[in-house]
Each structure stands twice: as structure tokens, then as C-alpha cells.
Coordinates of C-alpha atoms in Angstrom, one line a residue:
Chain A
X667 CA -17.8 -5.3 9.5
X668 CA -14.5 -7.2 9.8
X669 CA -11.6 -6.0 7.8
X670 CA -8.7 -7.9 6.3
X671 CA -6.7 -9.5 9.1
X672 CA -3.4 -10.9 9.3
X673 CA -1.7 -13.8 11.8
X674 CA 0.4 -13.5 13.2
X675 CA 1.1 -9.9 14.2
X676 CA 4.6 -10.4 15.1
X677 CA 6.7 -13.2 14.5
X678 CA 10.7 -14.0 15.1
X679 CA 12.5 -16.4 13.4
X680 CA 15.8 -17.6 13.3
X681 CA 18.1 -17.3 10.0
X682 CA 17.4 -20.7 8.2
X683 CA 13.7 -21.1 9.7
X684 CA 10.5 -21.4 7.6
X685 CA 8.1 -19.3 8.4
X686 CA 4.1 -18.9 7.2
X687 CA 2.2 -16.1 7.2
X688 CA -1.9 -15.7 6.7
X689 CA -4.4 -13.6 5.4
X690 CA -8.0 -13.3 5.7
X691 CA -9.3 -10.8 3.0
X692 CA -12.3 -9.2 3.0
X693 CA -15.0 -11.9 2.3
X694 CA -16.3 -11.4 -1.4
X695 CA -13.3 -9.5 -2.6
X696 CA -11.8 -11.2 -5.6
X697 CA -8.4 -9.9 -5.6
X698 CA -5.8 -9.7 -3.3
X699 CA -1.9 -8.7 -3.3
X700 CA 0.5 -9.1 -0.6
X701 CA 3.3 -6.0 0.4
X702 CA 6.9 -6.1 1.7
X703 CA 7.1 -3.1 3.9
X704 CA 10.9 -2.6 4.7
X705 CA 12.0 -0.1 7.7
X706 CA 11.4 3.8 6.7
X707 CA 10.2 2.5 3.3
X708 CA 7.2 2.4 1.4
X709 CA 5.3 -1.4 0.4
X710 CA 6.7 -3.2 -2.5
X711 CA 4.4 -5.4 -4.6
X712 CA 4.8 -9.1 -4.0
X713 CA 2.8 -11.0 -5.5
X714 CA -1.6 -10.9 -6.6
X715 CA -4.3 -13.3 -6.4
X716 CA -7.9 -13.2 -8.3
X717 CA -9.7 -15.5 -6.7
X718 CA -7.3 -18.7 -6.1
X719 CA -5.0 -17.8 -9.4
X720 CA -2.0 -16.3 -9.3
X721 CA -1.7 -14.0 -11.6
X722 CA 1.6 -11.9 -11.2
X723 CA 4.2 -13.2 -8.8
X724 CA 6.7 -11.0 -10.8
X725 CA 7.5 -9.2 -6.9
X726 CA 8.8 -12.2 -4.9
X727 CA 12.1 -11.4 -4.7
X728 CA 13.8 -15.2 -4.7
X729 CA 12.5 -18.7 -4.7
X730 CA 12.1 -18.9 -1.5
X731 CA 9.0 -16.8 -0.9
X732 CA 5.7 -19.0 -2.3
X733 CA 1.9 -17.6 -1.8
X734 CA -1.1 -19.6 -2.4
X735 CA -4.5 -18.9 -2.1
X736 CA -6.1 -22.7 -2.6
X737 CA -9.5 -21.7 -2.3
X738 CA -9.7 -18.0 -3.1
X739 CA -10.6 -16.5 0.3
X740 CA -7.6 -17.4 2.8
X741 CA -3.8 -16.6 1.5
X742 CA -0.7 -17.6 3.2
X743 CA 2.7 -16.8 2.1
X744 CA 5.6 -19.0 2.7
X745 CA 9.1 -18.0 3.2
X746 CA 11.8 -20.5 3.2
X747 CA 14.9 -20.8 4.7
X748 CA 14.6 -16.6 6.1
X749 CA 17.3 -14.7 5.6
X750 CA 18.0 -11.5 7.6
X751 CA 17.0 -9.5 4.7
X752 CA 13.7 -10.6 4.6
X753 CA 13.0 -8.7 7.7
X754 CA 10.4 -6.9 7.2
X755 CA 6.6 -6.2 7.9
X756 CA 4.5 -8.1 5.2
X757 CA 1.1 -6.6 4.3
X758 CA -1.6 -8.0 3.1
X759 CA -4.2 -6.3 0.8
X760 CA -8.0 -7.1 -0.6
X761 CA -9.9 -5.5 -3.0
X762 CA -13.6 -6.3 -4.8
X763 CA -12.7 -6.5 -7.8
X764 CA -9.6 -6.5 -10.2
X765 CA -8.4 -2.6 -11.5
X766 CA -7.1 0.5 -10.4
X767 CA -10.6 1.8 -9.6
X768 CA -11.3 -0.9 -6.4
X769 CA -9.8 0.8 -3.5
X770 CA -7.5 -1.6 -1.3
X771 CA -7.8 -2.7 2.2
X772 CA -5.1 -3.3 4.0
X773 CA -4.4 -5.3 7.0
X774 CA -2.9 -4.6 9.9
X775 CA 0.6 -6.5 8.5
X776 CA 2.6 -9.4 9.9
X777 CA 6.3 -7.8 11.5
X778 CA 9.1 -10.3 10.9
X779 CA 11.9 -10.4 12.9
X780 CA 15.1 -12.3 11.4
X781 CA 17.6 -12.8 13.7
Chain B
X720 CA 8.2 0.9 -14.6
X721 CA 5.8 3.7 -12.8
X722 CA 8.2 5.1 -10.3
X723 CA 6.8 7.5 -7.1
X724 CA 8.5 9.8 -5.3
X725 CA 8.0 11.6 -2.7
X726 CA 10.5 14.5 -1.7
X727 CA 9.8 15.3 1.7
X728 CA 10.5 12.7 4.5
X729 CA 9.3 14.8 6.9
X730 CA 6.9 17.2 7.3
X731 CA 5.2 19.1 10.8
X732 CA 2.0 21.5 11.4
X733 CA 0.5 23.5 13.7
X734 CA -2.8 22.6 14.8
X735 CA -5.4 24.2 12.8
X736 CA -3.3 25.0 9.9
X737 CA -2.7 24.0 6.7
X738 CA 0.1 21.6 5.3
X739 CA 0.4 20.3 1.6
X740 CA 2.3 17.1 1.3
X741 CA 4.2 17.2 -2.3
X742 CA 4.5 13.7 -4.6
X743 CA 5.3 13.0 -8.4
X744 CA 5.2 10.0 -10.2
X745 CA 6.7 8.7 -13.7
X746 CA 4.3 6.5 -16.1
X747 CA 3.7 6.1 -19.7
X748 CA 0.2 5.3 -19.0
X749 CA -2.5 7.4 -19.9
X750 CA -5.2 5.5 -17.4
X751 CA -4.5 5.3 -14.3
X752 CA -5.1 6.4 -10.7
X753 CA -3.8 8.1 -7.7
X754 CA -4.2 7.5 -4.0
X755 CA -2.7 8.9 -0.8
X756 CA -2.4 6.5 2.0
X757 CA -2.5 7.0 5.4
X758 CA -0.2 4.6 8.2
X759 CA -0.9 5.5 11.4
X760 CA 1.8 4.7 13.9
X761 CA 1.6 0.4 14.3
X762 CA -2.4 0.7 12.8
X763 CA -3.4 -0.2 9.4
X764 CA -3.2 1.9 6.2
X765 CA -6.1 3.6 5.0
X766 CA -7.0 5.7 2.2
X767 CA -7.3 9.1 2.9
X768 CA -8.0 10.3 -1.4
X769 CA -8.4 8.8 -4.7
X770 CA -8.2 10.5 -8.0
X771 CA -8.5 9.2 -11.8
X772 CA -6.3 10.7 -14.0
X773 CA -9.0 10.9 -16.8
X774 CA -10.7 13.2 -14.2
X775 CA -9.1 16.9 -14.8
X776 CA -11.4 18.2 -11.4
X777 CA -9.2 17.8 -8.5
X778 CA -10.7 14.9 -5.6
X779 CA -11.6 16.5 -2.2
X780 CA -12.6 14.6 0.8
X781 CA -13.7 16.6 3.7
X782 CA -10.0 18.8 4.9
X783 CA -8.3 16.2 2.1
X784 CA -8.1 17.9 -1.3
X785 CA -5.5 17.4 -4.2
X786 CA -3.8 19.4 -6.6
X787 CA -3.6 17.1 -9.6
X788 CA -1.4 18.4 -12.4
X789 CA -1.6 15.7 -15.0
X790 CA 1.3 17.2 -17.5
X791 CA 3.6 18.2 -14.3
X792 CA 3.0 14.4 -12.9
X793 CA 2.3 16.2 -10.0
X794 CA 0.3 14.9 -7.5
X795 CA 0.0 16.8 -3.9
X796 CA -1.9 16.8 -0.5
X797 CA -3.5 19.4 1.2
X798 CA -4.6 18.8 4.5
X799 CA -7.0 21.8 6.2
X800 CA -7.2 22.5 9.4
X801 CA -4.9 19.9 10.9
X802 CA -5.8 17.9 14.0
X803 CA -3.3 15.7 16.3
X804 CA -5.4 12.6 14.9
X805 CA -4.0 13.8 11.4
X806 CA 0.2 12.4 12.4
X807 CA 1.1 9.7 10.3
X808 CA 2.9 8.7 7.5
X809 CA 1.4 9.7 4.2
X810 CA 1.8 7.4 1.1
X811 CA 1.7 8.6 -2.3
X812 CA 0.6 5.7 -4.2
X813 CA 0.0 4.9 -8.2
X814 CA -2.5 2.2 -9.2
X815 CA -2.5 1.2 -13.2
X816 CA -2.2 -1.9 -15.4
X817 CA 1.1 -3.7 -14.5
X818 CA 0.7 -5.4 -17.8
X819 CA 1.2 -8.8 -15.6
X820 CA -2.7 -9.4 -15.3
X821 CA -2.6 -7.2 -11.7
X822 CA -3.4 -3.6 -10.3
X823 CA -0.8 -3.6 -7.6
X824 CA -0.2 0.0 -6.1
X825 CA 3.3 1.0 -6.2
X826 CA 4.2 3.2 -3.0
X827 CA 6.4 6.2 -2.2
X828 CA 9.1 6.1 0.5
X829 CA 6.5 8.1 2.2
X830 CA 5.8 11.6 4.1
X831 CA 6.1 11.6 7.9
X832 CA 3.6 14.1 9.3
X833 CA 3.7 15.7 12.7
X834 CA 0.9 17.9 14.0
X835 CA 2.3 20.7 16.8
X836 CA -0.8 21.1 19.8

């Protein structure tokens, strides 16, 4: 069956750029988050969807990350104006349900490259 | 805030041996639960174990057991008879109420693993 996928797998931008990133969760699963993944570090929460509601964007680090997920399947998450700092690989995550219980899938990430 | 740490950035094995990856965590929280993640080198992070913290018998899939030590917050891997396909880096990872509405796992820096043929 197809897992969570992620376009696209690499992606350089220049400081200033605007850049979009998507994800295609696991079809039926309710919730999904989206993970900063620095170098040599472990993911840090972003931002979760149930269905096409945000419900905690508490993670984005500045105003110039935005997710959306209109129709509660696809996600993309915006970054504007990138900054060298936001180099990073961004992962994207789906689960069935909402709660600790539902295991998360993961995709495969998206690597951003800020130069 | 739930915090994870895990103390060892590195670890290696011998093939066919055992190895037990060490991780605690910080939470007020008495319902909650525990994973260990597994990120292969540029492949996609999968779940290796689960355990709930209500749960005081200690998760085992397959070589993949845990020593769960709910007062200590202690939470560790033990991998059994290691194999190359086992080198990776190991996420200890807590999943709980954020109190936001979300279940989002917050990660460890992570373990990496290296199995020795």
C-alpha cells in the first residue's frame, strides 16, 4: 500500500525565496503533523492537522512558515522569504486517528537547502 | 514541557550481539506513551516499539524489547542479535496530550548505531 509521500525530495532555494512543500498522508488518516529535522538533531513539532483544521501551530517557529490542509487529505507547508536557518529536512507525518495510541507514519522528508 | 534525552550519540555492535540503547524523558503526565524510532541512512523513519506507560509489562517486538522503568523515567532499547540491517539512528520519542488539541511526538537528539560484520 502507498505510504505518506513528500515532493519534493530535495529542494535549494536562495535566501529570500518562497518555497512550498507537499504532503500526501496516508489516505483515511485524520491527523497529520509536520517535523523540522535539523542536522544531527532529532524532529521538532511544527504544526498538526485533523482533517483540514489546524489545531496547534504552536511549533512554527516565525510567521513566515504557513501549513494548510484545505481539504483534509493533501498538506503543503509554505515558507516565506527562507532564511539560512530554515535549512533543514522537513518531515511529514500521518496517523488514523488523533492520540498518542495511533502510531505515525512518516514520509520520506523534503531536504531544504538555503543558500 | 516533556523533554527526551538521549545520552549516547553513538553507539556500535558486533554482529550477533546484543546492544541496549539508553533514553529518559521528563513529564508530569501520568498517560502517555513511548516509541523508539528508527531512521535509516536517507530512508524514512519507522517504528521499531511502542509502549504505554499504564502498561507495567515491558513491549517486545521480535530482537526489540524495552526496559520500561516508569518511576526512573527510564526508557531503553535492547536490540538481540544484531544484524548489519539493524545501523541507523534510533529515536527515543514521547507521545502525550500537548494540551494544544495535538499528540505530536517530541524526539531525542537521537542514538547513532553501527553494527561491526
Amino acid at each position: 500500500g502507498a505510504g505518506v509521500s513528500q515532493s519534493p525530495r530535495y529542494k535549494v532555494a536562495k535566501r529570500g525565496q518562497d518555497v512550498a512543500l507537499r504532503c500526501d498522508p496516508i489516505s483515511g488518516h485524520v491527523s497529520l503533523f509536520w517535523y523540522q529535522q535539523a542536522l544531527g538533531q532529532g524532529p521538532e513539532f511544527l504544526t498538526y492537522f485533523q482533517n483540514e483544521a489546524q489545531l496547534d501551530k504552536s511549533g512554527l517557529p516565525s510567521d513566515r512558515f504557513f501549513a494548510e490542509r484545505p481539504e483534509g487529505s493533501v498538506s503543503t507547508l509554505k515558507i516565506q522569504r527562507t532564511q539560512q536557518e530554515d535549512s533543514a529536512v522537513y518531515l511529514c507525518a500521518s496517523s488514523l486517528e488523533q492520540g498518542s495510541y495511533y502510531e505515525q507514519y512518516f514520509g520520506p522528508g523534503t531536504r531544504l537547502t538555503v543558500t | 514541557a516533556q523533554t527526551v534525552t538521549q545520552s549516547q550519540p553513538e553507539m556500535s555492535v558486533q554482529e550477533a550481539e546484543t546492544v541496549t540503547l539508553s533514553c529518559t524523558y521528563d513529564t508530569s503526565e501520568s498517560d502517555y506513551y513511548l516509541f523508539w524510532y528508527k531512521q535509516p541512512p536517507s530512508r524514512q523513519m519507522i517504528l521499531v516499539i511502542r509502549q504505554e506507560a499504564y502498561k507495567q509489562q515491558n513491549a517486545t517486538e521480535n530482537r526489540f524489547s524495552v526496559n520500561f522503568q516508569k518511576a526512573a523515567k527510564s526508557f531503553s532499547l535492547k536490540i538481540s542479535d544484531s544484524q548489519l540491517g539493524d545501523a541507523a539512528m534510533y529515536f527515543c520519542a514521547y507521545g502525550g496530550d500537548s494540551g494544544a488539541g495535538s499528540y505530536q511526538l517530541t524526539f531525542g537528539k537521537g542514538t547513532k548505531l553501527s553494527v561491526i560484520p
